[in-house]
CSV table of C-alpha atoms in Angstrom, one decimal:
chain,number,residue,atom,x,y,z
A,1,UNK,CA,-4.9,-23.3,-15.2
A,2,UNK,CA,-6.1,-25.1,-11.9
A,3,UNK,CA,-3.8,-26.3,-9.2
A,4,UNK,CA,-4.4,-28.5,-6.2
A,5,UNK,CA,-2.8,-27.2,-3.0
A,6,UNK,CA,-2.6,-29.0,0.0
A,7,UNK,CA,-2.3,-27.2,3.4
A,8,UNK,CA,-1.0,-28.7,6.7
A,9,UNK,CA,-4.0,-29.7,8.9
A,10,UNK,CA,-6.4,-28.5,6.0
A,11,UNK,CA,-8.2,-30.2,3.2
A,12,UNK,CA,-6.9,-29.9,-0.1
A,13,UNK,CA,-8.5,-27.2,-2.1
A,14,UNK,CA,-8.3,-26.3,-5.7
A,15,UNK,CA,-7.4,-22.7,-6.7
A,16,UNK,CA,-7.2,-20.7,-10.0
A,17,UNK,CA,-3.6,-19.9,-11.0
A,18,UNK,CA,-3.2,-17.0,-13.5
A,19,UNK,CA,-0.4,-18.3,-15.4
A,20,UNK,CA,-1.2,-16.8,-18.6
A,21,UNK,CA,-4.1,-14.9,-20.4
A,22,UNK,CA,-6.1,-17.3,-22.8
A,23,UNK,CA,-5.3,-15.2,-25.8
A,24,UNK,CA,-4.1,-11.6,-26.6
A,25,UNK,CA,-7.6,-10.4,-26.4
A,26,UNK,CA,-7.8,-11.3,-22.8
A,27,UNK,CA,-4.6,-9.3,-22.0
A,28,UNK,CA,-6.0,-6.4,-24.0
A,29,UNK,CA,-9.2,-6.4,-21.7
A,30,UNK,CA,-6.9,-6.2,-18.8
A,31,UNK,CA,-4.9,-3.1,-20.2
A,32,UNK,CA,-8.2,-1.5,-21.1
A,33,UNK,CA,-9.4,-2.0,-17.6
A,34,UNK,CA,-6.3,0.0,-16.3
A,35,UNK,CA,-7.4,2.9,-18.4
A,36,UNK,CA,-5.2,2.6,-21.3
A,37,UNK,CA,-6.8,3.7,-24.6
A,38,UNK,CA,-8.1,0.7,-26.9
A,39,UNK,CA,-5.6,1.3,-29.7
A,40,UNK,CA,-2.5,1.4,-27.5
A,41,UNK,CA,-4.0,-1.5,-25.3
A,42,UNK,CA,-4.3,-3.8,-28.5
A,43,UNK,CA,-0.8,-3.1,-29.8
A,44,UNK,CA,0.7,-3.8,-26.3
A,45,UNK,CA,-1.6,-6.9,-25.7
A,46,UNK,CA,-0.5,-8.3,-29.0
A,47,UNK,CA,3.2,-7.8,-28.4
A,48,UNK,CA,3.3,-9.1,-24.6
A,49,UNK,CA,1.3,-12.1,-25.5
A,50,UNK,CA,3.3,-13.2,-28.4
A,51,UNK,CA,6.7,-12.5,-26.5
A,52,UNK,CA,5.8,-14.5,-23.5
A,53,UNK,CA,4.0,-17.2,-25.7
A,54,UNK,CA,7.3,-17.6,-27.6
A,55,UNK,CA,9.2,-18.2,-24.2
A,56,UNK,CA,6.3,-20.7,-23.2
A,57,UNK,CA,5.3,-18.3,-20.2
A,58,UNK,CA,8.6,-18.8,-18.4
A,59,UNK,CA,11.0,-16.6,-16.7
A,60,UNK,CA,14.3,-17.5,-15.2
A,61,UNK,CA,13.7,-21.1,-15.5
A,62,UNK,CA,10.2,-21.1,-14.0
A,63,UNK,CA,6.7,-20.7,-15.1
A,64,UNK,CA,5.1,-17.5,-14.7
A,65,UNK,CA,2.7,-17.7,-11.8
A,66,UNK,CA,0.7,-14.3,-12.4
A,67,UNK,CA,0.5,-12.9,-15.8
A,68,UNK,CA,-1.0,-9.5,-14.7
A,69,UNK,CA,1.9,-8.8,-12.2
A,70,UNK,CA,4.1,-9.4,-15.3
A,71,UNK,CA,2.0,-7.3,-17.6
A,72,UNK,CA,1.9,-4.5,-15.0
A,73,UNK,CA,5.8,-4.5,-15.0
A,74,UNK,CA,5.8,-4.6,-18.7
A,75,UNK,CA,3.8,-1.5,-19.0
A,76,UNK,CA,5.5,0.2,-16.3
A,77,UNK,CA,8.8,-0.3,-18.1
A,78,UNK,CA,7.2,0.9,-21.4
A,79,UNK,CA,5.7,4.0,-20.2
A,80,UNK,CA,7.7,5.1,-17.4
A,81,UNK,CA,11.2,4.5,-18.9
A,82,UNK,CA,12.0,8.2,-19.0
A,83,UNK,CA,11.2,9.0,-15.7
């Protein structure tokens, strides 16, 4: 997604906002880049993507601004819940 942001005393510029991955495979690629094995990454990416897609990528009444941060929290809760 692209958003235009206007800064005081500066020109308007366009920035990329990571509101959501384009599909669950992009989420899988991100998980794999974190060093998680492919089979686990595929299952987690699929669950993550479908869960947030069903919520229209919103949390607490607002759109998610950075899906990778949400993914990091998702994985942290999933894999570090017993620590």
